[in-house]
Short mmCIF file of C-alpha atoms and ligand atoms in Angstrom, two decimals:
data_model
loop_
_atom_site.label_atom_id
_atom_site.label_comp_id
_atom_site.label_asym_id
_atom_site.label_seq_id
_atom_site.Cartn_x
_atom_site.Cartn_y
_atom_site.Cartn_z
CA MET A 1 -62.22 -66.36 -84.52
CA PRO A 2 -58.44 -66.38 -84.54
CA VAL A 3 -56.33 -65.43 -81.40
CA THR A 4 -54.90 -61.78 -81.34
CA THR A 5 -51.05 -61.85 -80.79
CA ARG A 6 -49.87 -63.51 -77.44
CA VAL A 7 -46.48 -63.34 -75.69
CA LEU A 8 -45.14 -66.23 -74.30
CA ASN A 9 -46.19 -66.43 -70.69
CA PHE A 10 -44.01 -67.71 -67.94
CA SER A 11 -46.00 -66.09 -64.73
CA SER A 12 -46.32 -67.83 -61.83
CA GLY A 13 -49.81 -66.93 -61.63
CA PRO A 14 -52.55 -66.46 -62.68
CA ALA A 15 -50.81 -67.85 -65.69
CA VAL A 16 -51.34 -68.95 -69.16
CA LEU A 17 -54.35 -70.75 -70.24
CA PRO A 18 -55.24 -72.73 -73.13
CA VAL A 19 -55.80 -70.97 -75.92
CA SER A 20 -58.83 -73.09 -76.79
CA VAL A 21 -59.96 -72.36 -73.27
CA LEU A 22 -60.13 -69.06 -73.82
CA GLU A 23 -61.52 -68.79 -77.42
CA GLN A 24 -64.88 -71.04 -76.16
CA ALA A 25 -65.32 -68.72 -73.01
CA GLN A 26 -65.08 -65.84 -75.39
CA ARG A 27 -67.49 -67.47 -77.93
CA ASP A 28 -69.77 -68.34 -74.83
CA LEU A 29 -69.48 -65.39 -73.04
CA VAL A 30 -72.53 -63.16 -74.36
CA SER A 31 -74.86 -66.07 -74.67
CA LEU A 32 -74.47 -69.59 -73.25
CA PRO A 33 -75.43 -72.05 -76.12
CA GLY A 34 -79.09 -73.09 -75.50
CA VAL A 35 -79.28 -70.41 -72.11
CA GLY A 36 -79.32 -67.15 -73.57
CA MET A 37 -77.72 -65.86 -71.11
CA SER A 38 -73.84 -65.07 -70.08
CA ILE A 39 -72.16 -67.33 -67.52
CA LEU A 40 -71.54 -64.20 -65.52
CA GLU A 41 -75.32 -63.48 -65.21
CA ILE A 42 -76.46 -67.05 -64.78
CA SER A 43 -78.20 -67.62 -60.72
CA HIS A 44 -75.71 -70.39 -59.30
CA ARG A 45 -78.72 -72.00 -58.31
CA SER A 46 -79.72 -72.72 -62.20
CA LYS A 47 -80.12 -75.91 -63.82
CA THR A 48 -77.19 -75.15 -65.91
CA PHE A 49 -74.72 -74.00 -63.27
CA GLU A 50 -75.55 -77.12 -60.93
CA SER A 51 -74.66 -79.35 -64.55
CA ILE A 52 -71.56 -76.84 -64.85
CA LEU A 53 -70.69 -77.63 -61.00
CA GLN A 54 -71.42 -81.79 -61.47
CA LYS A 55 -69.80 -82.12 -64.50
CA THR A 56 -66.41 -80.54 -63.57
CA ASP A 57 -66.67 -82.41 -60.45
CA ALA A 58 -66.87 -85.79 -62.30
CA ASP A 59 -64.47 -84.88 -64.81
CA ILE A 60 -61.60 -83.96 -62.04
CA ARG A 61 -62.56 -87.91 -60.61
CA HIS A 62 -62.21 -89.00 -63.95
CA LEU A 63 -59.02 -86.89 -64.49
CA ALA A 64 -57.25 -87.64 -61.36
CA GLY A 65 -58.89 -91.73 -60.40
CA VAL A 66 -60.11 -90.00 -57.66
CA PRO A 67 -61.47 -93.33 -55.43
CA ALA A 68 -64.39 -92.96 -53.98
CA GLY A 69 -64.73 -91.66 -50.20
CA TYR A 70 -63.12 -88.46 -50.84
CA THR A 71 -65.37 -84.82 -51.41
CA LEU A 72 -64.76 -82.11 -53.97
CA LEU A 73 -64.86 -78.50 -52.83
CA PHE A 74 -64.80 -75.77 -54.61
CA LEU A 75 -64.18 -72.69 -52.46
CA GLN A 76 -62.95 -68.93 -52.15
CA GLY A 77 -60.21 -67.66 -50.53
CA GLY A 78 -57.33 -68.72 -52.55
CA ALA A 79 -54.85 -71.71 -51.26
CA SER A 80 -54.03 -69.13 -48.52
CA THR A 81 -57.33 -69.27 -46.67
CA GLN A 82 -56.50 -73.19 -46.83
CA PHE A 83 -53.86 -72.44 -44.81
CA SER A 84 -56.03 -71.77 -41.77
CA MET A 85 -58.96 -74.08 -42.50
CA VAL A 86 -56.94 -77.38 -42.55
CA PRO A 87 -55.56 -76.62 -39.05
CA MET A 88 -59.08 -75.22 -37.74
CA ASN A 89 -60.66 -78.09 -39.34
CA LEU A 90 -58.38 -80.83 -38.93
CA LEU A 91 -56.05 -79.80 -35.87
CA PRO A 92 -58.37 -80.77 -32.61
CA PRO A 93 -57.76 -79.05 -29.52
CA GLY A 94 -54.32 -80.46 -28.11
CA GLY A 95 -53.28 -82.04 -31.32
CA THR A 96 -50.24 -81.55 -33.17
CA ALA A 97 -49.68 -80.99 -36.52
CA ASP A 98 -46.51 -81.39 -38.44
CA TYR A 99 -45.19 -79.41 -41.11
CA VAL A 100 -42.62 -80.11 -43.51
CA ILE A 101 -41.44 -76.78 -44.85
CA SER A 102 -39.58 -76.73 -48.31
CA GLY A 103 -40.21 -73.21 -48.95
CA SER A 104 -42.06 -70.03 -47.95
CA TRP A 105 -45.28 -70.88 -48.68
CA GLY A 106 -45.08 -73.86 -46.39
CA GLU A 107 -43.56 -71.46 -44.14
CA LYS A 108 -46.83 -69.18 -44.44
CA ALA A 109 -48.77 -72.34 -43.72
CA ALA A 110 -47.47 -73.12 -40.50
CA LYS A 111 -47.56 -69.41 -39.81
CA GLU A 112 -51.15 -69.67 -39.84
CA ALA A 113 -51.65 -73.20 -37.85
CA ARG A 114 -49.56 -72.14 -34.85
CA LYS A 115 -52.15 -69.43 -34.56
CA VAL A 116 -54.99 -72.25 -34.16
CA GLY A 117 -52.36 -75.24 -32.33
CA ASN A 118 -49.32 -76.77 -31.78
CA VAL A 119 -46.94 -77.40 -34.99
CA HIS A 120 -44.00 -79.30 -34.74
CA VAL A 121 -41.90 -78.97 -37.97
CA ALA A 122 -40.97 -81.97 -39.05
CA ALA A 123 -38.26 -80.86 -41.09
CA SER A 124 -37.41 -77.84 -43.03
CA SER A 125 -34.84 -76.94 -46.42
CA GLN A 126 -34.64 -72.71 -44.67
CA ALA A 127 -31.16 -73.00 -43.25
CA THR A 128 -29.89 -73.84 -47.08
CA GLY A 129 -32.41 -71.26 -48.64
CA PHE A 130 -35.04 -73.69 -49.32
CA ASP A 131 -32.74 -74.87 -52.20
CA ARG A 132 -34.34 -78.70 -51.81
CA ILE A 133 -36.95 -80.85 -50.22
CA PRO A 134 -35.69 -82.31 -47.07
CA GLY A 135 -34.75 -86.00 -47.23
CA GLU A 136 -36.57 -88.90 -46.18
CA GLU A 137 -33.94 -89.42 -43.13
CA GLU A 138 -34.08 -85.79 -42.03
CA LEU A 139 -38.32 -86.31 -41.77
CA SER A 140 -39.43 -86.50 -37.64
CA PHE A 141 -42.77 -86.90 -37.16
CA THR A 142 -44.92 -86.86 -34.01
CA PRO A 143 -46.29 -90.29 -33.96
CA ASP A 144 -49.97 -89.37 -33.58
CA ALA A 145 -49.83 -86.12 -35.17
CA ALA A 146 -53.35 -84.93 -36.41
CA TYR A 147 -51.91 -84.19 -40.17
CA VAL A 148 -49.10 -84.26 -41.91
CA HIS A 149 -48.26 -80.81 -44.48
CA ILE A 150 -46.38 -80.82 -46.99
CA THR A 151 -46.29 -78.14 -50.14
CA SER A 152 -45.75 -80.89 -53.23
CA ASN A 153 -44.14 -77.72 -55.54
CA ASN A 154 -42.57 -74.76 -54.28
CA THR A 155 -43.71 -71.79 -56.60
CA ILE A 156 -41.39 -69.33 -55.63
CA GLU A 157 -37.96 -71.79 -54.88
CA GLY A 158 -38.69 -74.44 -57.53
CA THR A 159 -38.33 -77.51 -56.25
CA GLN A 160 -40.79 -79.87 -56.13
CA TRP A 161 -41.49 -83.64 -54.18
CA LYS A 162 -40.53 -86.74 -56.22
CA ARG A 163 -41.50 -89.00 -53.73
CA LEU A 164 -44.04 -88.76 -51.14
CA PRO A 165 -42.78 -88.66 -47.57
CA ALA A 166 -43.56 -91.79 -45.59
CA ALA A 167 -45.79 -90.78 -42.84
CA ALA A 168 -47.29 -94.09 -41.84
CA GLY A 169 -51.43 -94.05 -40.58
CA ILE A 170 -51.04 -89.78 -40.41
CA PRO A 171 -53.00 -87.77 -43.00
CA LEU A 172 -51.22 -86.40 -45.81
CA VAL A 173 -51.72 -82.55 -46.84
CA SER A 174 -50.94 -81.34 -49.38
CA ASP A 175 -50.84 -77.65 -51.05
CA ALA A 176 -50.81 -79.02 -54.48
CA SER A 177 -51.65 -75.12 -55.39
CA SER A 178 -48.48 -75.02 -58.50
CA ASP A 179 -48.00 -78.55 -59.88
CA ILE A 180 -51.81 -80.21 -59.19
CA PHE A 181 -52.64 -82.28 -62.47
CA SER A 182 -49.28 -81.69 -63.73
CA GLN A 183 -48.82 -85.36 -63.48
CA PRO A 184 -50.66 -88.64 -62.58
CA ILE A 185 -51.69 -88.20 -58.74
CA ASP A 186 -52.39 -91.14 -56.60
CA VAL A 187 -55.44 -89.23 -54.18
CA SER A 188 -55.84 -92.13 -52.16
CA SER A 189 -52.23 -91.37 -50.38
CA TYR A 190 -53.73 -88.23 -48.91
CA GLY A 191 -56.15 -87.04 -46.74
CA LEU A 192 -56.57 -83.80 -48.46
CA ILE A 193 -55.21 -81.69 -51.05
CA TYR A 194 -55.82 -78.51 -51.97
CA ALA A 195 -55.05 -76.16 -54.62
CA GLY A 196 -55.83 -72.46 -55.76
CA ALA A 197 -56.69 -72.52 -59.29
CA GLN A 198 -54.80 -69.97 -60.96
CA LYS A 199 -51.62 -71.72 -62.06
CA ASN A 200 -52.63 -75.36 -63.43
CA LEU A 201 -56.29 -75.54 -63.39
CA GLY A 202 -57.84 -71.55 -64.23
CA PRO A 203 -58.50 -68.58 -63.60
CA ALA A 204 -57.45 -66.58 -59.67
CA GLY A 205 -61.00 -66.92 -58.23
CA VAL A 206 -61.61 -70.86 -56.97
CA THR A 207 -59.80 -73.40 -54.92
CA LEU A 208 -60.20 -76.71 -55.12
CA VAL A 209 -60.39 -79.09 -52.28
CA ILE A 210 -60.10 -82.99 -52.19
CA VAL A 211 -60.47 -84.05 -48.63
CA ARG A 212 -60.82 -87.69 -47.76
CA GLU A 213 -64.88 -88.07 -45.91
CA ASP A 214 -63.59 -89.16 -42.28
CA LEU A 215 -61.69 -86.53 -42.23
CA LEU A 216 -64.88 -83.88 -42.31
CA ALA A 217 -66.02 -85.37 -38.93
CA ARG A 218 -63.29 -83.38 -37.13
CA SER A 219 -64.72 -79.59 -38.28
CA ALA A 220 -66.26 -78.66 -35.14
CA LYS A 221 -69.72 -77.30 -34.61
CA THR A 222 -68.40 -73.99 -33.58
CA LEU A 223 -65.87 -73.38 -36.72
CA PRO A 224 -67.44 -70.13 -38.64
CA THR A 225 -69.21 -71.71 -41.00
CA MET A 226 -67.84 -70.54 -44.26
CA LEU A 227 -65.04 -72.15 -43.32
CA ASN A 228 -66.02 -75.06 -41.93
CA TYR A 229 -65.33 -78.33 -44.62
CA ALA A 230 -68.45 -80.77 -43.28
CA VAL A 231 -70.49 -77.41 -43.61
CA GLN A 232 -68.97 -77.07 -47.35
CA ALA A 233 -69.68 -80.65 -48.24
CA GLU A 234 -72.90 -81.04 -47.14
CA ASN A 235 -73.58 -77.92 -49.28
CA ALA A 236 -71.93 -79.13 -52.64
CA SER A 237 -69.72 -76.21 -51.95
CA LEU A 238 -73.09 -74.48 -52.47
CA TYR A 239 -73.68 -73.00 -49.00
CA ASN A 240 -73.30 -69.58 -50.68
CA THR A 241 -72.61 -68.18 -54.10
CA PRO A 242 -69.71 -69.36 -55.50
CA PRO A 243 -67.12 -68.47 -58.03
CA VAL A 244 -69.39 -69.50 -61.02
CA PHE A 245 -67.20 -67.95 -63.60
CA ALA A 246 -63.75 -69.42 -62.19
CA ILE A 247 -65.67 -72.86 -61.98
CA TYR A 248 -67.04 -72.81 -65.45
CA VAL A 249 -63.42 -71.76 -66.77
CA MET A 250 -61.70 -74.71 -64.80
CA GLY A 251 -64.45 -76.88 -65.93
CA LEU A 252 -63.42 -76.25 -69.48
CA VAL A 253 -59.78 -76.44 -68.22
CA VAL A 254 -60.11 -80.10 -67.14
CA GLU A 255 -62.15 -80.85 -70.01
CA TRP A 256 -58.82 -79.93 -72.18
CA LEU A 257 -56.76 -82.14 -69.83
CA LEU A 258 -58.98 -85.15 -70.91
CA ALA A 259 -58.87 -84.03 -74.31
CA ASN A 260 -54.94 -84.43 -74.10
CA GLY A 261 -53.93 -87.25 -72.88
CA GLY A 262 -55.54 -86.47 -69.55
CA LEU A 263 -52.17 -87.01 -66.59
CA PRO A 264 -50.09 -88.88 -68.24
CA ALA A 265 -49.89 -87.18 -71.54
CA MET A 266 -49.52 -84.23 -69.35
CA ALA A 267 -46.34 -85.50 -67.07
CA ALA A 268 -44.79 -86.75 -70.37
CA ARG A 269 -45.17 -83.13 -72.08
CA ASN A 270 -44.26 -81.36 -68.70
CA GLU A 271 -40.84 -83.64 -68.20
CA ARG A 272 -39.68 -82.99 -71.45
CA LYS A 273 -40.11 -79.19 -71.24
CA ALA A 274 -38.22 -79.09 -67.59
CA ALA A 275 -35.71 -81.24 -69.31
CA ARG A 276 -35.01 -78.86 -72.41
CA LEU A 277 -34.91 -76.04 -70.00
CA TYR A 278 -32.61 -77.50 -67.27
CA ALA A 279 -30.24 -79.47 -69.86
CA GLU A 280 -29.33 -75.30 -71.15
CA LEU A 281 -29.13 -73.96 -67.45
CA ASP A 282 -26.40 -76.67 -66.90
CA ARG A 283 -24.61 -76.27 -70.64
CA THR A 284 -22.01 -73.99 -69.48
CA GLY A 285 -21.57 -72.15 -65.91
CA PHE A 286 -23.24 -69.26 -67.43
CA TRP A 287 -26.43 -69.86 -65.74
CA ARG A 288 -26.78 -70.57 -62.13
CA PRO A 289 -30.32 -72.65 -61.62
CA THR A 290 -30.89 -72.12 -57.73
CA ALA A 291 -32.80 -75.89 -56.89
CA ARG A 292 -30.68 -78.98 -55.92
CA PRO A 293 -30.53 -81.18 -58.85
CA ASP A 294 -32.60 -83.88 -56.91
CA SER A 295 -35.45 -81.45 -55.97
CA ARG A 296 -35.84 -79.56 -59.27
CA SER A 297 -39.67 -78.83 -59.98
CA PHE A 298 -40.98 -79.42 -63.36
CA MET A 299 -43.58 -76.57 -63.01
CA ASN A 300 -41.52 -73.15 -61.95
CA VAL A 301 -37.64 -73.30 -63.14
CA THR A 302 -35.25 -70.66 -60.98
CA PHE A 303 -32.21 -69.40 -62.33
CA ARG A 304 -29.34 -66.33 -61.81
CA LEU A 305 -26.90 -65.10 -63.34
CA ALA A 306 -23.56 -63.67 -62.06
CA SER A 307 -24.74 -60.44 -61.31
CA GLU A 308 -28.10 -58.44 -60.46
CA ASP A 309 -27.80 -55.98 -62.99
CA LEU A 310 -27.48 -59.30 -65.73
CA GLU A 311 -30.18 -60.23 -64.56
CA LYS A 312 -31.91 -57.63 -64.75
CA THR A 313 -31.12 -56.56 -68.71
CA PHE A 314 -32.33 -60.61 -69.13
CA VAL A 315 -35.34 -60.06 -68.03
CA LYS A 316 -35.78 -56.70 -70.01
CA GLU A 317 -34.53 -57.82 -72.83
CA ALA A 318 -37.05 -61.26 -72.59
CA THR A 319 -39.42 -58.99 -72.23
CA ALA A 320 -38.93 -57.06 -75.12
CA GLU A 321 -38.56 -60.43 -77.66
CA GLY A 322 -41.96 -61.11 -76.09
CA LEU A 323 -40.80 -63.77 -73.02
CA ASP A 324 -43.18 -62.37 -70.21
CA GLY A 325 -42.73 -62.96 -66.75
CA LEU A 326 -39.66 -64.29 -66.06
CA LYS A 327 -38.70 -62.87 -62.90
CA GLY A 328 -38.58 -64.42 -60.01
CA HIS A 329 -40.47 -63.36 -56.72
CA ARG A 330 -39.68 -60.58 -55.43
CA SER A 331 -38.43 -61.93 -52.27
CA VAL A 332 -35.60 -64.51 -53.92
CA GLY A 333 -34.91 -62.22 -56.91
CA GLY A 334 -32.94 -64.07 -60.00
CA MET A 335 -35.65 -65.71 -62.64
CA ARG A 336 -38.45 -67.91 -62.90
CA ALA A 337 -39.63 -69.57 -65.85
CA SER A 338 -43.20 -71.09 -64.74
CA ILE A 339 -44.04 -73.76 -67.42
CA TYR A 340 -47.54 -75.37 -66.46
CA ASN A 341 -49.60 -77.60 -68.65
CA ALA A 342 -50.85 -75.09 -70.85
CA PHE A 343 -47.20 -73.44 -71.23
CA PRO A 344 -46.70 -74.49 -75.13
CA GLU A 345 -43.57 -76.76 -75.72
CA ASP A 346 -42.43 -74.42 -78.91
CA GLY A 347 -42.57 -71.93 -75.90
CA VAL A 348 -40.15 -73.19 -74.33
CA ASP A 349 -37.60 -73.45 -77.12
CA ALA A 350 -37.72 -69.73 -77.80
CA LEU A 351 -36.93 -68.88 -74.15
CA VAL A 352 -33.64 -71.74 -75.14
CA ALA A 353 -32.95 -69.75 -78.13
CA PHE A 354 -33.23 -66.53 -76.48
CA MET A 355 -30.92 -67.66 -73.86
CA ARG A 356 -27.99 -69.12 -76.01
CA GLU A 357 -28.33 -65.83 -78.02
CA PHE A 358 -28.17 -63.68 -74.81
CA GLU A 359 -25.08 -65.76 -73.23
CA ARG A 360 -23.11 -65.19 -77.09
CA ARG A 361 -23.48 -61.76 -76.39
CA ASN A 362 -22.81 -61.76 -72.44
CA GLY A 363 -21.11 -64.86 -71.69
N1 PMP B 401 -48.89 -72.01 -52.21
C1 PMP B 401 -48.35 -72.10 -53.09
C2 PMP B 401 -47.81 -73.46 -53.51
C3 PMP B 401 -48.51 -71.18 -54.37
O1 PMP B 401 -48.02 -70.95 -55.08
C4 PMP B 401 -49.38 -70.09 -53.26
C5 PMP B 401 -49.55 -68.73 -54.73
N2 PMP B 401 -48.71 -68.31 -55.45
C6 PMP B 401 -50.16 -69.76 -52.42
C7 PMP B 401 -50.13 -71.03 -51.92
C8 PMP B 401 -51.10 -68.63 -52.16
O2 PMP B 401 -52.07 -68.91 -52.96
P1 PMP B 401 -53.49 -67.59 -53.12
O3 PMP B 401 -52.74 -66.51 -53.83
O4 PMP B 401 -54.32 -68.36 -54.30
O5 PMP B 401 -53.72 -67.76 -51.58
#
């Protein structure tokens, strides 16, 4: 069935999904082949869902090269719930957790961790408006920290880690919500990775957690059951009813990633898209990209114009041209083009063409 008209969706999340995934979900919505019921209707204890969950788990392991000794969890409550679950499970009484704060989501993560225990800010780029990822020389880790938390991609500020911090021996925890599976990832460098699905992985409603199994021993029995990683792992994410539909769509997205060359191909495509957009932003002085060049995100490209009035005009005219979701986060203003995995390359070309035309008229 042909797709009805779609605008170019630059939203930061929930975000654009592959059209083929939407079409398959649509085809199967009334009756899953061979099942006779909708994915929206089947029991989470059914063989069908069990195999969807197992296949999604296996496909993610294949896609990202997840080594043995790591467990995948499919949880609810968004990445924001992980802000609390990480310290509740991994920060023992009297211990200290180190946070590198490179954006407002990292700040929120640290705020929740402070409710649980001691937090040491290993570095922060707040003084310069989170315009960059702190440099290696700025990082000061607690020698026996329980973990080091980073935000691999700062969705609001448009910055991204290019090289992981060297935190010898301390488990690294990464909020990868806005760049998960956008490039190859060495999972063995991490203690725990978490990501809300609604940017690169699927619809809102499921959060992927990849955790090194030895860390599960830290989860105290006194934790609320649903917030206990060890319980979720023992029950294979089926302690209660998981977000069946969101997991099903995530499974389709992961199949799409595998069918389209996996993470190396995604990285090449994402780099091409970002390079095209940043080249345009740097071409004249008209546009004002906000992230420091060495920290620029390949997922969220943030920029400003000379005045807020001009920015408003840009967003309004872009929307009228079918370029949707370009308004920056309300906390920072300006513009943001989110160009996740499923965002098409010719969509970036369309934005660049529109920007040229806008500059011609307003420059
Ligand atoms: N971390 C990052 C990096 C994000 O971009 C977001 C959402 N935009 C969150 C956390 C919060 O995610 P959720 O809405 O799933 O709680």
